Amino acid sequence: MARDYYGTLGVSRGATDQEIKRAYRKLARELHPDVNPDEEDRFKEVTTAYEVLSDPEKRRVVDAGGDPLAGPGAGGFGGDPFGSGGLGDIFQTFFGGGGGGGFGGGRGPRGRVRPGEAALVGVTLDLDEIAEGARKEITVDTAVLCDSCTGSGTRGDSKPVTCGTCKGAGEIQAVQRSFLGQVMTVRECPECRGAGETIPDPCLKCGGDGRVRSRRTLTVKIPAGVQEGMRVRLTGQGEVGPGGGPAGDLYVEVSEASDDVFVRDADDLHCTVRVPMVDAALGTEIEVPTVLGSVATVTVAPGTQPGAVVKVRGHGMPHLNTGMRGDLHAHLDVVVPRRLDAIQTELLTGLREAIDDDVELVSATSKSAGSGGLFSKLRNAFAGR
Ligand SMILES: [Zn+2]
Ligand SMILES: [Zn+2]
């Protein structure tokens, strides 16, 4: 029996090309997988029906009572596993058609032994550990192979038997009437949950699942230069699958503990250095211990202004792939003495007379370096500096 392409689109046999196109567009909008993922199969049927009826040659075959997509090699409705005809007009399955690990869309029993899921654990490293790379112990709580039945799920010498509910098919079929004609639905067998077989005498330790939960400690090697949120994959260290199926992978996600001194920005490090007013004026050098045991020499040039940033190349974090180190950015905070003794006051008073600078009211729009105007300061503040 040929498929009812007219019924699928909900148009009459005498419909014009315009009417067919309009009906298809309306249904496609409703059923598009982006809008309605559950209706993906109907979307495919509707699209197929439109492809047939919008092609004059194919439509002639349909009008003559045939099916242009039937016969050997015809694509049709994605290789109807129940054979064309028999159950009627439209084939529908509620499960995703392959991929995505879903129920196999009427492809028979999927078996008890299935691959395991991936697992995810987190690990926190401090800046020094990230700089050097580290070996960290992690504790994972996952499904492992049941050692009592070695994954078979059966007790002693007993064997699994064919499921009585689905007769081994792993799925239950039902025919429903709808406005589109007869619709066949397929759902997973509730008895064997799609496996097609059941275990009458299950292993006492795992209850027939072939796996048990267990806590393990593993050592994971974290490469130098990793960034927050990156994941290291340990192949086959995830969950063992149902029925003792192959284990999924284990992902270890890196978190970076905040550091007391340094703020990391990719491969660069930032720190704040307090510089006494006189050192900023006269210039000096400051040694800053950074990661990997290195000491960066921060050169404070004579006449350094508050907020100046000195970049020291090669004293940042190592890059994940190349190992090349980023830079250190020292943000200089010029400090004015809070209290002066008599001698210091005398010296500074002398300095004031020698320099003879005026106190100045700055124009709000001033762009001069150091004593930048209010607007540019606010702008910089908004820019995050
Ligand atoms: Zn079953
Ligand atoms: Zn067992």
Short mmCIF file of C-alpha atoms and ligand atoms in Angstrom, two decimals:
data_model
loop_
_atom_site.label_atom_id
_atom_site.label_comp_id
_atom_site.label_asym_id
_atom_site.label_seq_id
_atom_site.Cartn_x
_atom_site.Cartn_y
_atom_site.Cartn_z
CA MET A 1 0.00 0.00 0.00
CA ALA A 2 1.40 3.35 -1.04
CA ARG A 3 1.99 6.02 1.56
CA ASP A 4 -0.55 8.80 1.76
CA TYR A 5 1.52 11.86 0.89
CA TYR A 6 -1.57 14.02 0.51
CA GLY A 7 -2.78 13.00 3.96
CA THR A 8 0.63 13.73 5.45
CA LEU A 9 0.41 17.32 4.26
CA GLY A 10 -3.31 17.50 5.00
CA VAL A 11 -4.28 18.56 1.46
CA SER A 12 -6.76 17.12 -1.03
CA ARG A 13 -5.75 15.16 -4.13
CA GLY A 14 -6.78 18.12 -6.25
CA ALA A 15 -4.61 20.62 -4.39
CA THR A 16 -2.69 23.16 -6.46
CA ASP A 17 1.08 23.54 -6.22
CA GLN A 18 0.49 26.75 -4.23
CA GLU A 19 -1.75 24.96 -1.72
CA ILE A 20 0.78 22.16 -1.30
CA LYS A 21 3.56 24.63 -0.70
CA ARG A 22 1.50 26.60 1.81
CA ALA A 23 0.49 23.45 3.71
CA TYR A 24 4.09 22.30 3.84
CA ARG A 25 5.38 25.63 5.11
CA LYS A 26 2.79 25.71 7.86
CA LEU A 27 3.59 22.18 9.05
CA ALA A 28 7.33 22.67 8.73
CA ARG A 29 7.15 25.71 10.98
CA GLU A 30 5.28 23.73 13.62
CA LEU A 31 7.35 20.60 13.41
CA HIS A 32 10.83 21.95 12.77
CA PRO A 33 13.31 20.20 15.09
CA ASP A 34 14.56 23.55 16.36
CA VAL A 35 11.07 24.33 17.60
CA ASN A 36 9.78 20.89 18.38
CA PRO A 37 12.54 18.29 18.82
CA ASP A 38 10.01 15.55 19.64
CA GLU A 39 8.44 15.85 16.22
CA GLU A 40 11.59 15.31 14.21
CA ASP A 41 10.25 12.17 12.55
CA ARG A 42 7.00 13.83 11.53
CA PHE A 43 9.01 16.74 10.21
CA LYS A 44 10.95 14.30 8.03
CA GLU A 45 7.72 12.69 6.78
CA VAL A 46 6.20 16.03 5.96
CA THR A 47 9.36 17.09 4.14
CA THR A 48 9.42 13.84 2.16
CA ALA A 49 5.76 14.24 1.24
CA TYR A 50 6.45 17.76 0.04
CA GLU A 51 9.45 16.64 -2.00
CA VAL A 52 7.26 14.03 -3.71
CA LEU A 53 4.22 16.19 -4.34
CA SER A 54 6.17 19.24 -5.51
CA ASP A 55 7.85 17.11 -8.19
CA PRO A 56 5.41 16.70 -11.15
CA GLU A 57 6.92 13.34 -12.17
CA LYS A 58 6.66 11.88 -8.70
CA ARG A 59 3.22 13.34 -8.15
CA ARG A 60 2.00 11.57 -11.31
CA VAL A 61 3.19 8.25 -9.86
CA VAL A 62 1.30 8.98 -6.64
CA ASP A 63 -1.86 9.96 -8.54
CA ALA A 64 -1.65 6.69 -10.46
CA GLY A 65 -1.76 4.82 -7.14
CA GLY A 66 1.96 4.12 -6.88
CA ASP A 67 4.74 5.23 -4.56
CA PRO A 68 7.73 6.92 -6.21
CA LEU A 69 9.87 6.17 -3.17
CA ALA A 70 8.96 2.49 -2.85
CA GLY A 71 11.07 -0.28 -4.27
CA PRO A 72 14.72 -1.20 -4.00
CA GLY A 73 17.10 1.55 -3.11
CA ALA A 74 14.37 4.05 -2.36
CA GLY A 75 15.07 6.30 0.60
CA GLY A 76 11.51 6.93 1.65
CA PHE A 77 10.94 7.18 5.34
CA GLY A 78 14.44 6.34 6.43
CA GLY A 79 14.31 2.63 5.73
CA ASP A 80 11.04 1.63 7.34
CA PRO A 81 12.06 -1.31 9.52
CA PHE A 82 8.56 -2.72 9.54
CA GLY A 83 8.31 -2.98 5.79
CA SER A 84 6.20 -0.74 3.63
CA GLY A 85 2.53 -1.31 3.82
CA GLY A 86 1.09 -3.61 6.41
CA LEU A 87 0.51 -1.10 9.14
CA GLY A 88 -0.79 1.68 7.01
CA ASP A 89 -0.18 5.22 6.16
CA ILE A 90 2.38 6.86 8.30
CA PHE A 91 5.20 5.44 10.25
CA GLN A 92 6.11 7.26 13.37
CA THR A 93 8.53 6.60 16.12
CA PHE A 94 8.76 8.59 19.30
CA PHE A 95 12.44 7.95 19.72
CA GLY A 96 15.30 9.74 18.02
CA GLY A 97 16.41 8.03 14.86
CA GLY A 98 19.88 6.89 15.77
CA GLY A 99 22.72 8.95 17.15
CA GLY A 100 22.68 10.72 20.46
CA GLY A 101 22.57 7.42 22.29
CA GLY A 102 18.79 7.38 22.35
CA PHE A 103 16.57 4.46 21.77
CA GLY A 104 17.39 3.11 18.35
CA GLY A 105 14.15 3.99 16.61
CA GLY A 106 12.83 0.53 15.92
CA ARG A 107 16.11 -1.16 15.26
CA GLY A 108 15.40 -4.10 17.51
CA PRO A 109 16.85 -4.82 20.93
CA ARG A 110 19.81 -2.71 21.91
CA GLY A 111 21.21 -5.34 24.21
CA ARG A 112 22.00 -5.32 27.90
CA VAL A 113 25.66 -4.47 27.46
CA ARG A 114 26.08 -0.81 26.67
CA PRO A 115 28.93 1.71 26.86
CA GLY A 116 29.27 3.63 30.12
CA GLU A 117 28.81 7.33 30.67
CA ALA A 118 31.55 9.89 31.02
CA ALA A 119 32.24 11.17 34.52
CA LEU A 120 33.42 14.59 35.69
CA VAL A 121 35.41 15.53 38.77
CA GLY A 122 36.97 18.83 39.78
CA VAL A 123 40.46 19.56 41.06
CA THR A 124 41.76 22.85 42.49
CA LEU A 125 45.34 23.99 41.94
CA ASP A 126 47.19 26.98 43.25
CA LEU A 127 49.21 29.26 41.01
CA ASP A 128 52.54 27.53 41.69
CA GLU A 129 51.07 24.13 40.85
CA ILE A 130 49.66 25.48 37.61
CA ALA A 131 52.98 27.07 36.76
CA GLU A 132 54.93 23.86 37.26
CA GLY A 133 52.32 21.28 36.35
CA ALA A 134 51.22 18.92 39.10
CA ARG A 135 50.23 15.40 39.95
CA LYS A 136 47.02 15.50 41.96
CA GLU A 137 45.18 12.76 43.76
CA ILE A 138 41.49 12.71 43.02
CA THR A 139 38.71 10.60 44.44
CA VAL A 140 36.08 9.37 42.02
CA ASP A 141 32.83 7.67 42.90
CA THR A 142 31.69 5.81 39.78
CA ALA A 143 30.23 2.54 38.56
CA VAL A 144 32.85 -0.20 38.28
CA LEU A 145 32.63 -3.77 37.05
CA CYS A 146 30.91 -6.11 39.51
CA ASP A 147 33.62 -8.53 40.60
CA SER A 148 31.09 -11.14 41.66
CA CYS A 149 29.65 -11.77 38.16
CA THR A 150 32.36 -9.94 36.15
CA GLY A 151 29.67 -7.89 34.47
CA SER A 152 27.33 -10.66 33.28
CA GLY A 153 24.71 -9.76 35.90
CA THR A 154 23.77 -13.40 36.34
CA ARG A 155 24.09 -15.56 39.42
CA GLY A 156 26.25 -18.64 39.21
CA ASP A 157 25.80 -20.47 35.92
CA SER A 158 22.36 -19.03 35.15
CA LYS A 159 21.84 -17.33 31.80
CA PRO A 160 19.72 -14.37 30.62
CA VAL A 161 16.45 -15.32 28.90
CA THR A 162 14.48 -13.70 26.08
CA CYS A 163 12.08 -11.06 27.42
CA GLY A 164 8.53 -12.42 27.53
CA THR A 165 6.88 -9.02 27.15
CA CYS A 166 8.51 -7.94 23.90
CA LYS A 167 9.63 -11.41 22.73
CA GLY A 168 13.16 -10.13 22.45
CA ALA A 169 12.40 -7.11 20.28
CA GLY A 170 13.19 -4.62 23.03
CA GLU A 171 10.24 -2.49 22.03
CA ILE A 172 6.46 -2.47 22.06
CA GLN A 173 4.51 -1.40 18.98
CA ALA A 174 1.04 0.05 18.97
CA VAL A 175 -1.22 1.46 16.27
CA GLN A 176 -3.20 4.60 16.94
CA ARG A 177 -5.72 6.45 14.83
CA SER A 178 -5.16 10.13 14.29
CA PHE A 179 -6.33 12.78 11.88
CA LEU A 180 -3.36 11.91 9.72
CA GLY A 181 -4.48 8.29 9.43
CA GLN A 182 -3.05 5.32 11.24
CA VAL A 183 0.01 6.13 13.26
CA MET A 184 2.32 3.49 14.55
CA THR A 185 4.07 4.20 17.81
CA VAL A 186 7.08 2.35 19.12
CA ARG A 187 8.17 2.53 22.72
CA GLU A 188 10.84 0.92 24.79
CA CYS A 189 9.80 -2.35 26.43
CA PRO A 190 9.20 -1.56 30.12
CA GLU A 191 10.04 -5.10 31.18
CA CYS A 192 13.58 -5.35 29.80
CA ARG A 193 14.10 -1.61 29.19
CA GLY A 194 14.99 -2.23 25.57
CA ALA A 195 17.49 -5.01 26.17
CA GLY A 196 15.33 -7.80 24.69
CA GLU A 197 16.33 -10.15 27.47
CA THR A 198 15.96 -10.41 31.21
CA ILE A 199 17.91 -12.09 33.98
CA PRO A 200 15.68 -14.45 36.03
CA ASP A 201 18.42 -15.20 38.58
CA PRO A 202 20.42 -11.98 39.01
CA CYS A 203 23.77 -11.59 40.69
CA LEU A 204 23.23 -10.83 44.37
CA LYS A 205 25.90 -8.16 44.51
CA CYS A 206 24.89 -5.96 41.56
CA GLY A 207 21.23 -7.01 41.14
CA GLY A 208 21.84 -7.90 37.48
CA ASP A 209 23.32 -4.55 36.38
CA GLY A 210 26.81 -6.02 36.04
CA ARG A 211 28.34 -3.06 37.88
CA VAL A 212 28.51 -1.58 41.36
CA ARG A 213 29.40 1.86 42.72
CA SER A 214 32.85 2.26 44.09
CA ARG A 215 35.15 4.98 45.33
CA ARG A 216 38.61 5.05 43.84
CA THR A 217 41.64 7.28 44.20
CA LEU A 218 43.52 8.17 41.05
CA THR A 219 46.55 10.30 40.37
CA VAL A 220 46.06 12.72 37.51
CA LYS A 221 48.82 14.65 35.81
CA ILE A 222 47.86 18.29 35.19
CA PRO A 223 50.08 19.98 32.60
CA ALA A 224 51.68 23.34 33.34
CA GLY A 225 49.80 26.39 32.08
CA VAL A 226 46.25 25.04 32.26
CA GLN A 227 43.46 27.58 32.58
CA GLU A 228 40.39 27.67 34.78
CA GLY A 229 37.71 25.32 33.42
CA MET A 230 39.98 23.21 31.22
CA ARG A 231 39.45 19.48 31.38
CA VAL A 232 41.94 16.63 31.33
CA ARG A 233 40.54 13.42 29.90
CA LEU A 234 41.38 10.02 31.36
CA THR A 235 40.26 7.48 28.78
CA GLY A 236 38.19 4.62 30.13
CA GLN A 237 38.19 5.85 33.75
CA GLY A 238 34.53 6.90 33.76
CA GLU A 239 31.44 4.83 34.47
CA VAL A 240 31.38 1.18 33.48
CA GLY A 241 28.35 0.60 31.25
CA PRO A 242 25.24 -1.48 32.02
CA GLY A 243 25.94 -5.20 31.72
CA GLY A 244 29.65 -4.50 32.20
CA GLY A 245 29.92 -2.45 29.00
CA PRO A 246 33.09 -0.50 28.24
CA ALA A 247 33.74 2.37 30.60
CA GLY A 248 33.27 5.98 29.52
CA ASP A 249 35.97 8.59 29.98
CA LEU A 250 36.71 10.56 33.11
CA TYR A 251 37.13 14.32 32.79
CA VAL A 252 39.04 16.24 35.42
CA GLU A 253 38.12 19.93 35.43
CA VAL A 254 40.69 22.40 36.68
CA SER A 255 39.87 25.23 39.07
CA GLU A 256 42.43 27.86 39.99
CA ALA A 257 42.68 28.92 43.63
CA SER A 258 43.00 32.69 44.00
CA ASP A 259 46.48 33.88 44.91
CA ASP A 260 47.38 36.32 47.69
CA VAL A 261 49.68 38.42 45.52
CA PHE A 262 49.14 37.74 41.84
CA VAL A 263 46.15 38.04 39.58
CA ARG A 264 46.42 35.88 36.48
CA ASP A 265 45.27 37.04 33.07
CA ALA A 266 45.87 34.16 30.65
CA ASP A 267 49.66 33.83 30.60
CA ASP A 268 50.29 37.21 32.24
CA LEU A 269 50.50 37.99 35.93
CA HIS A 270 49.58 41.27 37.60
CA CYS A 271 50.67 42.49 41.01
CA THR A 272 50.64 45.74 42.95
CA VAL A 273 53.87 47.20 44.35
CA ARG A 274 53.87 50.01 46.91
CA VAL A 275 56.64 52.49 46.10
CA PRO A 276 57.61 55.19 48.63
CA MET A 277 57.23 58.69 47.22
CA VAL A 278 60.96 59.40 47.32
CA ASP A 279 61.78 56.15 45.46
CA ALA A 280 59.23 57.05 42.78
CA ALA A 281 60.87 60.44 42.41
CA LEU A 282 64.47 59.24 42.43
CA GLY A 283 63.94 55.84 40.76
CA THR A 284 64.80 52.42 42.19
CA GLU A 285 64.71 48.69 41.50
CA ILE A 286 62.41 46.24 43.29
CA GLU A 287 62.78 42.48 43.30
CA VAL A 288 59.50 40.57 43.07
CA PRO A 289 59.52 36.78 43.59
CA THR A 290 57.17 35.28 40.97
CA VAL A 291 56.20 31.73 40.05
CA LEU A 292 58.66 28.94 39.19
CA GLY A 293 61.16 30.37 41.68
CA SER A 294 62.06 33.29 39.46
CA VAL A 295 62.66 36.83 40.72
CA ALA A 296 61.53 39.68 38.49
CA THR A 297 63.40 42.97 38.72
CA VAL A 298 60.92 45.82 38.48
CA THR A 299 62.66 49.01 37.42
CA VAL A 300 61.02 52.14 38.80
CA ALA A 301 62.19 54.99 36.61
CA PRO A 302 62.96 58.38 38.20
CA GLY A 303 59.81 60.49 38.17
CA THR A 304 57.40 57.53 38.19
CA GLN A 305 53.78 58.63 38.66
CA PRO A 306 51.10 56.90 40.76
CA GLY A 307 49.34 54.15 38.79
CA ALA A 308 52.25 53.51 36.41
CA VAL A 309 52.55 49.91 35.21
CA VAL A 310 55.93 48.33 34.61
CA LYS A 311 56.02 45.27 32.39
CA VAL A 312 58.70 42.65 33.03
CA ARG A 313 58.92 40.22 30.14
CA GLY A 314 59.07 36.49 30.68
CA HIS A 315 58.04 36.42 34.35
CA GLY A 316 54.42 35.38 33.84
CA MET A 317 52.87 31.91 33.59
CA PRO A 318 54.15 29.28 31.18
CA HIS A 319 51.96 28.79 28.12
CA LEU A 320 50.15 25.46 28.05
CA ASN A 321 51.54 24.26 24.73
CA THR A 322 54.75 26.16 24.16
CA GLY A 323 55.96 26.63 27.75
CA MET A 324 56.85 30.22 26.77
CA ARG A 325 56.25 32.47 29.73
CA GLY A 326 53.99 35.51 29.70
CA ASP A 327 54.81 38.83 31.33
CA LEU A 328 54.60 40.30 34.79
CA HIS A 329 52.77 43.63 35.08
CA ALA A 330 53.72 45.53 38.24
CA HIS A 331 51.16 48.23 39.09
CA LEU A 332 52.95 50.90 41.07
CA ASP A 333 51.20 52.44 44.04
CA VAL A 334 53.15 55.56 45.08
CA VAL A 335 52.92 56.05 48.83
CA VAL A 336 53.19 59.43 50.56
CA PRO A 337 54.52 59.30 54.16
CA ARG A 338 51.75 59.82 56.69
CA ARG A 339 53.96 61.26 59.40
CA LEU A 340 57.23 63.17 59.22
CA ASP A 341 59.70 63.85 62.00
CA ALA A 342 61.42 67.20 62.41
CA ILE A 343 64.40 66.38 60.19
CA GLN A 344 62.22 64.98 57.39
CA THR A 345 59.95 68.00 57.56
CA GLU A 346 62.92 70.27 57.26
CA LEU A 347 64.31 68.34 54.29
CA LEU A 348 60.98 68.35 52.46
CA THR A 349 60.44 72.01 53.15
CA GLY A 350 63.81 72.67 51.58
CA LEU A 351 62.81 70.51 48.63
CA ARG A 352 59.58 72.47 48.22
CA GLU A 353 61.47 75.72 48.07
CA ALA A 354 63.95 74.23 45.59
CA ILE A 355 61.31 72.82 43.26
CA ASP A 356 58.87 75.72 43.59
CA ASP A 357 55.97 73.90 41.88
CA ASP A 358 52.52 75.43 42.10
CA VAL A 359 49.43 73.62 43.26
CA GLU A 360 47.24 73.51 40.20
CA LEU A 361 43.54 73.08 39.54
CA VAL A 362 43.33 70.54 36.72
CA SER A 363 41.03 71.01 33.78
CA ALA A 364 38.37 68.31 33.81
CA THR A 365 39.24 67.37 30.25
CA SER A 366 42.99 67.45 30.74
CA LYS A 367 44.79 64.59 29.03
CA SER A 368 48.22 65.29 30.48
CA ALA A 369 50.06 62.23 31.73
CA GLY A 370 50.01 61.45 35.41
CA SER A 371 47.80 64.28 36.57
CA GLY A 372 45.07 63.25 34.11
CA GLY A 373 41.85 65.19 34.33
CA LEU A 374 38.72 64.00 36.10
CA PHE A 375 37.04 62.83 32.93
CA SER A 376 39.92 60.70 31.78
CA LYS A 377 40.26 59.24 35.29
CA LEU A 378 36.59 58.30 35.33
CA ARG A 379 36.93 56.90 31.85
CA ASN A 380 39.88 54.80 32.95
CA ALA A 381 37.95 53.60 35.96
CA PHE A 382 35.13 52.45 33.73
CA ALA A 383 37.63 50.74 31.47
CA GLY A 384 38.69 48.68 34.47
CA ARG A 385 42.06 50.26 35.19
ZN ZN B 1 11.25 -6.69 26.70
ZN ZN B 2 27.20 -8.80 39.69
#
